[in-house]
mmCIF file of C-alpha atoms and ligand atoms in Angstrom:
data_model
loop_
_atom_site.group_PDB
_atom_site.id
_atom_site.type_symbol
_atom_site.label_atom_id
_atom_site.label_comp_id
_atom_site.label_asym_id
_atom_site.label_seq_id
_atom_site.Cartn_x
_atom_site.Cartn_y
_atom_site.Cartn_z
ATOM 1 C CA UNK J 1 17.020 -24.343 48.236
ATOM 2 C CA UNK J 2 14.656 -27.149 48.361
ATOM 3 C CA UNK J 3 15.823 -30.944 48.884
ATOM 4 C CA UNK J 4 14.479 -32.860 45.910
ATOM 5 C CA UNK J 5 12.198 -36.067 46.831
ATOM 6 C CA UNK J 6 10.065 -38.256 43.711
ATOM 7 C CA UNK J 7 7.254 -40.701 45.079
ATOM 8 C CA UNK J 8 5.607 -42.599 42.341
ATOM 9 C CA UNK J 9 3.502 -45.273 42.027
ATOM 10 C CA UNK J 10 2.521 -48.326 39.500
ATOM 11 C CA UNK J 11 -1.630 -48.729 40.628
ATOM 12 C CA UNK J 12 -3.567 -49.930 43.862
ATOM 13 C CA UNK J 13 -4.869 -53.621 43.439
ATOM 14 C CA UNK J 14 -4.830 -56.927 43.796
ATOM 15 C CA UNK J 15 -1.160 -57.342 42.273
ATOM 16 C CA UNK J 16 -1.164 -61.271 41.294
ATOM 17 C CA UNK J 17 2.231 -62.701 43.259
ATOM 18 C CA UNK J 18 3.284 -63.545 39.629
ATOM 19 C CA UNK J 19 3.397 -59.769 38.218
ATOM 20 C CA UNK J 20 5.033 -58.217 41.576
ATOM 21 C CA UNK J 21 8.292 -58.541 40.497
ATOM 22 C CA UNK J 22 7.725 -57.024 37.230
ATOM 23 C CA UNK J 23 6.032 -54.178 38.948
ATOM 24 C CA UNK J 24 8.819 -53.787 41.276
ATOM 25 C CA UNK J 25 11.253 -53.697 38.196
ATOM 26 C CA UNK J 26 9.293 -51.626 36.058
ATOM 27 C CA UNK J 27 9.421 -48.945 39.446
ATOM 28 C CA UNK J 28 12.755 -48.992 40.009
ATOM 29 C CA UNK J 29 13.706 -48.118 36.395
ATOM 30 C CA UNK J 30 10.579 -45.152 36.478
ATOM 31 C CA UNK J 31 11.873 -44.099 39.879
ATOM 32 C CA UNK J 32 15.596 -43.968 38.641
ATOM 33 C CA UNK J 33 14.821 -42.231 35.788
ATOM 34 C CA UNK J 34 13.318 -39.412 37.090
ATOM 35 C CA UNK J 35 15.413 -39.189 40.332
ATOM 36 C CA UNK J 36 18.334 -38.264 37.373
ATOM 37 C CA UNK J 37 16.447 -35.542 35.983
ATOM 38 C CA UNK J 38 15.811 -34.074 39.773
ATOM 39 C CA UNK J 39 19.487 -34.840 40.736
ATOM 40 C CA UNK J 40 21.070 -32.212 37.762
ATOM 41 C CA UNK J 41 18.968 -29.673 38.796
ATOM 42 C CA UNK J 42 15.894 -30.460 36.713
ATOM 43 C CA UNK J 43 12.543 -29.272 37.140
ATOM 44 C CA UNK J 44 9.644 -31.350 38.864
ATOM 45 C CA UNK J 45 7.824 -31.544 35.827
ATOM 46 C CA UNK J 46 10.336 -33.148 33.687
ATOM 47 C CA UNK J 47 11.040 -35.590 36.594
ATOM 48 C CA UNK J 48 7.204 -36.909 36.445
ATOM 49 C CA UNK J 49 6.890 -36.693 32.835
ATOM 50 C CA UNK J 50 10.184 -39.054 32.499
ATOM 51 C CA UNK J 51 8.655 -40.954 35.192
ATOM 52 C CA UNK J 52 5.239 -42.164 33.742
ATOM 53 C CA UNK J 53 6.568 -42.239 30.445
ATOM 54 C CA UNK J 54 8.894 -45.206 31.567
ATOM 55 C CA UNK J 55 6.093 -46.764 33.233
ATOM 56 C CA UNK J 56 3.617 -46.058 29.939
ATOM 57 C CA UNK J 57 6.541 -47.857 28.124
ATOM 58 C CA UNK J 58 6.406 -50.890 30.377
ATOM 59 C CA UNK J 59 3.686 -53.121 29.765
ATOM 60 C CA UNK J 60 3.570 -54.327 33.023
ATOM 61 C CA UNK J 61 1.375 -50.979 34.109
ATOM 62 C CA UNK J 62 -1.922 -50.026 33.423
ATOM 63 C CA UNK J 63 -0.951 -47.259 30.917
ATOM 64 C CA UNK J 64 0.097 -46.559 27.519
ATOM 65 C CA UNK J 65 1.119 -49.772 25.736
ATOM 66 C CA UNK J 66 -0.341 -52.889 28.281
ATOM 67 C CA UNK J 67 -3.551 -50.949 28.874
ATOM 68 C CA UNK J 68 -6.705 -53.160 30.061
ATOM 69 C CA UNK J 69 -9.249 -52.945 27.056
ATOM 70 C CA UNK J 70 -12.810 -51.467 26.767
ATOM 71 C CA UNK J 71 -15.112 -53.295 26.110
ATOM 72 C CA UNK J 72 -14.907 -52.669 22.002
ATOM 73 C CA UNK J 73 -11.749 -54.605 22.709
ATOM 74 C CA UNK J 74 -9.936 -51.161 22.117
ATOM 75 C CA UNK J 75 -7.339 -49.328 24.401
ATOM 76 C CA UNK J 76 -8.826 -45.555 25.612
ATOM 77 C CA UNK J 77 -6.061 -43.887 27.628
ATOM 78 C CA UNK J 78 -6.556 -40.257 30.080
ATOM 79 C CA UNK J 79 -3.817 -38.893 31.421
ATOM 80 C CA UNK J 80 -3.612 -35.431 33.595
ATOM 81 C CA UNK J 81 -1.032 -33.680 34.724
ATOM 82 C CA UNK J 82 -0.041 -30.284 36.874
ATOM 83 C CA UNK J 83 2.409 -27.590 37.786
ATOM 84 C CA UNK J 84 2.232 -26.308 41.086
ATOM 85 C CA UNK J 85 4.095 -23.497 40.595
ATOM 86 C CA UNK J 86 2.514 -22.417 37.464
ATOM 87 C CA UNK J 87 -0.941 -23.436 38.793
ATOM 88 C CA UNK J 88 -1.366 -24.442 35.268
ATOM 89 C CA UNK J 89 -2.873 -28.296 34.417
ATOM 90 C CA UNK J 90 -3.429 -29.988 31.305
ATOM 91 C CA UNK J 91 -5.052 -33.436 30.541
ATOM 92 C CA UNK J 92 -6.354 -35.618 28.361
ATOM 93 C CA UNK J 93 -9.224 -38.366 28.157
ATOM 94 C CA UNK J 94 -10.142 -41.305 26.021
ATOM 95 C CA UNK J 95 -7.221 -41.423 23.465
ATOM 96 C CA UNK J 96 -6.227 -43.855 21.460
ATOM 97 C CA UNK J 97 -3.215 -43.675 19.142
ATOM 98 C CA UNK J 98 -0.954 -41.814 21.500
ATOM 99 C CA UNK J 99 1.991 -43.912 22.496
ATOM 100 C CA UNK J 100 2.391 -41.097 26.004
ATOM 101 C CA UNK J 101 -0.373 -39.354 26.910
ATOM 102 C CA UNK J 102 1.036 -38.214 30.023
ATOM 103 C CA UNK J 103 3.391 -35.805 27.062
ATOM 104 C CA UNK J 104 0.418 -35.230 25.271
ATOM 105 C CA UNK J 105 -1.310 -33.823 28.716
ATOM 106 C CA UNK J 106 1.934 -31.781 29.425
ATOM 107 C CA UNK J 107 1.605 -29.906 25.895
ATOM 108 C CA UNK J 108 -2.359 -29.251 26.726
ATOM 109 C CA UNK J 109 -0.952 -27.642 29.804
ATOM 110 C CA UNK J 110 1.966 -26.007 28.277
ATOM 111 C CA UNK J 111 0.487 -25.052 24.701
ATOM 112 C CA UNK J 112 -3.412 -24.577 24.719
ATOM 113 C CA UNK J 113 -5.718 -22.468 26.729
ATOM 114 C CA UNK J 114 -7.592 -25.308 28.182
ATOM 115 C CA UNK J 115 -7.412 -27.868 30.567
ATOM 116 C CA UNK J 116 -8.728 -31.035 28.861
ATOM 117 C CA UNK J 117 -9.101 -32.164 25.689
ATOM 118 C CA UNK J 118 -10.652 -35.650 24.656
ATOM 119 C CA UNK J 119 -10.881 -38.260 22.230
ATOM 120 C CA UNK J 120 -10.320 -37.316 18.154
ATOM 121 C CA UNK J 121 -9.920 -33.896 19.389
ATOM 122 C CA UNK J 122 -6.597 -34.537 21.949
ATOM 123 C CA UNK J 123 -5.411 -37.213 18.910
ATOM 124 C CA UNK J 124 -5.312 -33.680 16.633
ATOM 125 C CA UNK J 125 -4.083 -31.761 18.814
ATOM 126 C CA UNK J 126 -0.879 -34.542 19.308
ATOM 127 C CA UNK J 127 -0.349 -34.712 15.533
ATOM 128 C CA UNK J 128 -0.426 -30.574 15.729
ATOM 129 C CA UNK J 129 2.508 -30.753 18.182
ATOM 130 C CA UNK J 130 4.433 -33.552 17.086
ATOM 131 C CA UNK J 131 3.719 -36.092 20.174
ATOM 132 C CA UNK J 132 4.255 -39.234 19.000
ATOM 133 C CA UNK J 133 1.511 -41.218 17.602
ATOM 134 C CA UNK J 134 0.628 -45.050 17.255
ATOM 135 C CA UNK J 135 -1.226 -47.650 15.710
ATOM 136 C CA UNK J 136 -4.233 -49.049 17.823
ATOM 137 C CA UNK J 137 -2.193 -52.655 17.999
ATOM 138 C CA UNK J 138 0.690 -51.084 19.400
ATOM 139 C CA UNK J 139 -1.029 -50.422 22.662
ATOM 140 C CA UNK J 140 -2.409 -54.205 22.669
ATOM 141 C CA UNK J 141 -0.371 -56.777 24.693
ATOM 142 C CA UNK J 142 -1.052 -60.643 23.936
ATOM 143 C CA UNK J 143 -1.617 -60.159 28.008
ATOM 144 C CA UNK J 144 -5.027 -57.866 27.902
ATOM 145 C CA UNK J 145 -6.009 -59.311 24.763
ATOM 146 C CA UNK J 146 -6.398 -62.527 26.435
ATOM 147 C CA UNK J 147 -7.907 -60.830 29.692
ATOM 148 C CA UNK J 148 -10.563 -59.141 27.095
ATOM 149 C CA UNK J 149 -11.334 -62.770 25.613
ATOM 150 C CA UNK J 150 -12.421 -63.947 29.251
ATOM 151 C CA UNK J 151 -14.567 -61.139 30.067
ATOM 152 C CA UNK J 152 -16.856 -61.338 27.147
ATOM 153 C CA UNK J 153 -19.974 -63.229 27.040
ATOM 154 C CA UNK J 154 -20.127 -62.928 30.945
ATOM 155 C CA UNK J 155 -22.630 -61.306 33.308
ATOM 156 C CA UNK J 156 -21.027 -58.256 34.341
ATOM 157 C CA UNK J 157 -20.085 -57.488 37.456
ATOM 158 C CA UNK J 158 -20.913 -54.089 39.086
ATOM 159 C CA UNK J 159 -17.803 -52.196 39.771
ATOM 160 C CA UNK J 160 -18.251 -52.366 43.332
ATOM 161 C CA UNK J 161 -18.734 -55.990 43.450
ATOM 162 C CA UNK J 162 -15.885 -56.546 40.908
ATOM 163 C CA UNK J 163 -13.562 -54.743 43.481
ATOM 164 C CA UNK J 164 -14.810 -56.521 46.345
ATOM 165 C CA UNK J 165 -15.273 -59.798 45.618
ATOM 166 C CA UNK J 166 -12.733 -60.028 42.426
ATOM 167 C CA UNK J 167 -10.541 -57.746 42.884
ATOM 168 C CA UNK J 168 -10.891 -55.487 39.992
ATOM 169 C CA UNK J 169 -7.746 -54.577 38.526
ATOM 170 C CA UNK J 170 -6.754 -51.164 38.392
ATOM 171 C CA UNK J 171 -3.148 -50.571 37.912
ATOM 172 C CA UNK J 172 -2.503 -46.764 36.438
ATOM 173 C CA UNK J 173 1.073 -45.182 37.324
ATOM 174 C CA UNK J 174 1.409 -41.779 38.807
ATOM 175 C CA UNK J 175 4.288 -39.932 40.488
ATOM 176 C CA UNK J 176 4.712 -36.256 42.366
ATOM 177 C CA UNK J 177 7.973 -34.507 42.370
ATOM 178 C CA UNK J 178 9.216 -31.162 44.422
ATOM 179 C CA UNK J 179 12.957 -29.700 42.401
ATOM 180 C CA UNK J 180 15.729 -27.812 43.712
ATOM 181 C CA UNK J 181 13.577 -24.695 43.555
ATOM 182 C CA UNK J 182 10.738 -26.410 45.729
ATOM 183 C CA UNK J 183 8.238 -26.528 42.892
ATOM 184 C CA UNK J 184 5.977 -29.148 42.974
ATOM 185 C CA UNK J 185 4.268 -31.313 40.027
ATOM 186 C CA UNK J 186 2.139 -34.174 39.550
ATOM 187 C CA UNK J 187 0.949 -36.521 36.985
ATOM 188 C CA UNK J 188 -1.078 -39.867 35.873
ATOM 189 C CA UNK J 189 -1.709 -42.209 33.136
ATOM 190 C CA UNK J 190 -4.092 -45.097 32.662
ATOM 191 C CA UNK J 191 -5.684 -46.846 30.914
ATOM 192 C CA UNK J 192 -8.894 -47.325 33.136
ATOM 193 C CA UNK J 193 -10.320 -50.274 34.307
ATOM 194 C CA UNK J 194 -10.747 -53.781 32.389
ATOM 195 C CA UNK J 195 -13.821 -54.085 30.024
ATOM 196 C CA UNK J 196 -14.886 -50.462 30.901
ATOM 197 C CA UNK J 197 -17.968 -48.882 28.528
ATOM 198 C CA UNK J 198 -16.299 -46.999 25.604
ATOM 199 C CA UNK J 199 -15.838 -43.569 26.189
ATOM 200 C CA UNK J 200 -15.964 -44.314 29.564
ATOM 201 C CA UNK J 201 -13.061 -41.728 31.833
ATOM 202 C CA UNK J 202 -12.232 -42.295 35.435
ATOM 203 C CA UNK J 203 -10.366 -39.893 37.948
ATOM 204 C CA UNK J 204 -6.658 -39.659 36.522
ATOM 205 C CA UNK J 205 -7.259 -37.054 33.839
ATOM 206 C CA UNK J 206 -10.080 -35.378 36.130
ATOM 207 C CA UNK J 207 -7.620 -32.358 37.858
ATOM 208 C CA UNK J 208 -8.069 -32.592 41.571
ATOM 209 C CA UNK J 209 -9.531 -35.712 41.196
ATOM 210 C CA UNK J 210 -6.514 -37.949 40.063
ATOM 211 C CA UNK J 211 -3.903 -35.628 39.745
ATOM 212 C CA UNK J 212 -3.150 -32.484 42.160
ATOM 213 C CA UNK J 213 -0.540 -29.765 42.625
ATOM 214 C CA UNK J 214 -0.366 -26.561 44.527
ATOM 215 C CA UNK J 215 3.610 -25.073 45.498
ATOM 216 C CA UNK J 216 1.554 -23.872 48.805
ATOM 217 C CA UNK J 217 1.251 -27.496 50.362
ATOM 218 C CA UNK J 218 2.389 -30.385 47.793
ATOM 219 C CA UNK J 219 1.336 -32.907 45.265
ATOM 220 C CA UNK J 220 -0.904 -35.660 44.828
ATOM 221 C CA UNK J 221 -1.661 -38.852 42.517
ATOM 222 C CA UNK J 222 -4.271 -41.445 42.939
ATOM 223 C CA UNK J 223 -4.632 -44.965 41.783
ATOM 224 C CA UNK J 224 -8.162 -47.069 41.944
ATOM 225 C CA UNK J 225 -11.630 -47.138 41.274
ATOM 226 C CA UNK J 226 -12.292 -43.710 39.485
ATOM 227 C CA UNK J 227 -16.129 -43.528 39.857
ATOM 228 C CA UNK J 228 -15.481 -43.428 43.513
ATOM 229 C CA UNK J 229 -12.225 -40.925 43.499
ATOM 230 C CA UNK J 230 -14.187 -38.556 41.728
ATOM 231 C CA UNK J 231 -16.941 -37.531 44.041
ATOM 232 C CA UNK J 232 -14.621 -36.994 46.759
ATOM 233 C CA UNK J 233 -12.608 -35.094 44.643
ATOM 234 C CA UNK J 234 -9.577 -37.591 45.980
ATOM 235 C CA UNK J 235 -6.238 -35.144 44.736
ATOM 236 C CA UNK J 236 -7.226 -31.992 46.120
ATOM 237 C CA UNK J 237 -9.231 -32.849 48.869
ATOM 238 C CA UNK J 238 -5.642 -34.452 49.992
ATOM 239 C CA UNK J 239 -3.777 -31.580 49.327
ATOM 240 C CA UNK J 240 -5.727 -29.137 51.184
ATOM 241 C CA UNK J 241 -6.173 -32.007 53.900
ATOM 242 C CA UNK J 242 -1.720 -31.312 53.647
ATOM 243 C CA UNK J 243 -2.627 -27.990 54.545
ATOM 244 C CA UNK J 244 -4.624 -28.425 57.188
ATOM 245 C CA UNK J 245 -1.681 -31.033 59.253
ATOM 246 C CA UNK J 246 1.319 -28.805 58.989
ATOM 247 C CA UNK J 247 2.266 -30.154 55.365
ATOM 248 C CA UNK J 248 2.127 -34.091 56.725
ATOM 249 C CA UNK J 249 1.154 -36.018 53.940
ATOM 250 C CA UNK J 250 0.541 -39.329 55.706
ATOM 251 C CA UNK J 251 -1.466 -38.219 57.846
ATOM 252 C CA UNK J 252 -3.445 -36.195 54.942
ATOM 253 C CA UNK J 253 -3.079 -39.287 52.775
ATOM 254 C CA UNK J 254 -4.908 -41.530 55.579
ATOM 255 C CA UNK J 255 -7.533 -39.189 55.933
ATOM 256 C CA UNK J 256 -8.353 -38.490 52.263
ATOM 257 C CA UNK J 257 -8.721 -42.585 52.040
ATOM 258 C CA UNK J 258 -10.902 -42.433 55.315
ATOM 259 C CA UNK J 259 -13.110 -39.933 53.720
ATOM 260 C CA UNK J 260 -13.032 -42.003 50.464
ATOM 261 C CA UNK J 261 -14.286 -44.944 52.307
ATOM 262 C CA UNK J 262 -17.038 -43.015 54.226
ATOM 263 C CA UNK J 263 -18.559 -40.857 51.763
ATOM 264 C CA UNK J 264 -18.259 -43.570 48.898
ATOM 265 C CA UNK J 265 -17.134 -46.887 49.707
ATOM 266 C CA UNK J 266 -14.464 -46.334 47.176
ATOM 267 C CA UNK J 267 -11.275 -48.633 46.930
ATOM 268 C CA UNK J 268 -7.671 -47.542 46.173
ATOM 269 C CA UNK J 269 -4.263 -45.671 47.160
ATOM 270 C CA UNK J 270 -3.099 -42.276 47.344
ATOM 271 C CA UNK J 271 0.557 -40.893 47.081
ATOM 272 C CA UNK J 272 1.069 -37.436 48.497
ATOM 273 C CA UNK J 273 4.220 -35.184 48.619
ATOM 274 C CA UNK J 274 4.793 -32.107 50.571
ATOM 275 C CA UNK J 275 6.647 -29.144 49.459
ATOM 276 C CA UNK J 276 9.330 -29.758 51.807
ATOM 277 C CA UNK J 277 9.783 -33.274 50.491
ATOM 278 C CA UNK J 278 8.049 -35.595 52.630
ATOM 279 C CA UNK J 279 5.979 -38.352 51.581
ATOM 280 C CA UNK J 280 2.802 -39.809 52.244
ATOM 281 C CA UNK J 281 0.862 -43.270 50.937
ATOM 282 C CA UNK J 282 -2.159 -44.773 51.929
ATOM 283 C CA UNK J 283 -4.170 -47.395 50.352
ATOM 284 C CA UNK J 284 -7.314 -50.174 51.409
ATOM 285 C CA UNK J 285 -5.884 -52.650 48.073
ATOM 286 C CA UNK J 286 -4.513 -55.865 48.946
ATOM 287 C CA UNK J 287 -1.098 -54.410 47.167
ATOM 288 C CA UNK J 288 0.182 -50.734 46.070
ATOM 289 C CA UNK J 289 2.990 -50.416 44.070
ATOM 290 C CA UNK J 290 4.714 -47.476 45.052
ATOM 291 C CA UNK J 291 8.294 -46.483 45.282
ATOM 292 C CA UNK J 292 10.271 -43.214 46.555
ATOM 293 C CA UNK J 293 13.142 -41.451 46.629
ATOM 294 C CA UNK J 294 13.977 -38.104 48.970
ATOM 295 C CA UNK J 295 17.178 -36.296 49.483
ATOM 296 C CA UNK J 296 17.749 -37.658 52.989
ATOM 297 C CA UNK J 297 18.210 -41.772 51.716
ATOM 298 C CA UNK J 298 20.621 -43.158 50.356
ATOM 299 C CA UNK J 299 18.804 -45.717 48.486
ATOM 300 C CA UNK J 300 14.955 -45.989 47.103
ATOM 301 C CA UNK J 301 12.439 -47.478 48.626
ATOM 302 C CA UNK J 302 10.129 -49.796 46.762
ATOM 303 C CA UNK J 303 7.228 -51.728 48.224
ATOM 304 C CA UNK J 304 4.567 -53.366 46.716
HETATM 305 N N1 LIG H 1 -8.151 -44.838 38.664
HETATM 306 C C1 LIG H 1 -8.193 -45.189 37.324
HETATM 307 C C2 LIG H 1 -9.526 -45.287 36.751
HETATM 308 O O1 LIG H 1 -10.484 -45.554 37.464
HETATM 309 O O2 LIG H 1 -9.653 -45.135 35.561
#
């Protein structure tokens, strides 16, 4: 029998000093949550699905309701997720009236024969399998509305430079989770980054790219600038870098981010899991909100 262990995380950025407490509420509750699922013997994918859907439900994350906002002033959310023991994945990409993606990913997994499915076609598929469905305004905080407002009529900055020199915000919540039975899942939600180009998708609902799991070595979610995550294929390339070390994810998490950094100048964290429980984060972000929980403490940490 495996010792249970839950790492998630609530996005790699420049977390303003005024939202860090929120952020380290909103991961406390997400963390508790789905340590209680892993705690009665639950599997690892409820535990990440519970998870992300608290943190979709807070509005202080980058996901479901509280979502930055394209630049049609409209909230597009992706969400991926995978079952390491299954080997099966299912995402999502560019939805809109879905209050949890990260459930509506789960069910593409779980109840199709594909992997992703985007935009009007995901929406149908939710109202096909009863995942719960929104109005647009629902997913709109007063918060991003006003952050919308500032950003129009402006120059735009490249993504780079946005990251660089203003901190880009990209929050997105993730978590990885290894059960009783030493199964391993992973999972993320976001909404992207602010002002993105309609239609625009990043890394989280790109499998092995945002989200990666594999029973053989462990699990992986990624937070940051997507363009960048992608071409380094950021989830896997992390797992098998797991492989590689004997199963340590810190050292596979510091590794992926070198590589991230040398191949594409990319910006953001990683939070890796092994199969026996042990967990690894790395991130170049002023902040990372991340928070964890394995058999062996006796209370969680949370750090942003
Ligand atoms: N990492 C989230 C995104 O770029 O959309």
């Amino acid at each position: 029998m495996t010792k249970p262990s839950l790492v998630i995380h609530g996005g790699a950025w420049d977390i303003p000093q005024s939202l860090v407490a929120a952020h380290r509420k909103g991961l406390k509750t997400a963390l508790k949550e789905g340590w209680q699922v892993l705690l009665h013997g639950g599997p690892a994918v409820d535990a990440v699905e519970r998870a992300i859907i608290v943190m979709e439900d807070d509005e202080t994350f980058d996901a479901g309701r509280g979502s930055f906002l394209n630049a049609a002033g409209e909230v597009e959310l992706d969400a991926s997720f995978m079952d390491g023991k299954s080997f099966r994945a299912g995402a999502v990409a560019a939805v809109q009236t879905v209050r949890h993606p990260i459930t509506l990913a789960r069910r593409v997994m779980e109840e199709s024969e594909h992997v992703l499915l985007v935009g009007m076609g995901a929406t149908r598929f939710a109202r096909e399998q009863g995942v719960e469905l929104c109005s647009l305004d629902d997913l709109i905080t007063a918060r991003e509305l006003e952050r919308w407002r500032s950003l129009q009529g402006k120059p735009k900055a490249k993504t780079k430079d946005a990251f660089r020199k203003k901190r880009k915000p990209t929050g997105t919540a993730g978590a990885v989770a290894v059960d009783r039975e030493g199964n391993v899942a992973a999972g993320t939600s976001t909404g992207g980054t602010p002002n993105k180009y309609p239609g625009r998708i990043g890394d989280s609902p790109l499998i092995g790219c945002g989200t990666y799991a594999d029973n053989v070595a462990g699990g992986v979610s990624t937070s940051g600038w997507g363009e960048a995550m992608i071409k380094v294929v950021m989830a896997k390339t992390v797992v098998d870098l797991m492989a590689l070390h004997n199963g340590d994810p810190a050292k596979a998490a510091k590794e992926g981010l070198k590589i991230l950094v040398r191949k594409s100048d990319g910006f953001g964290g990683i939070i890796a899991l092994n199969k026996a429980g042990d967990v690894g984060v790395a991130f170049n972000t002023p902040r990372m909100a991340r928070a964890y929980i394995t058999s062996s403490m006796d209370s969680p940490l949370v750090q942003i």
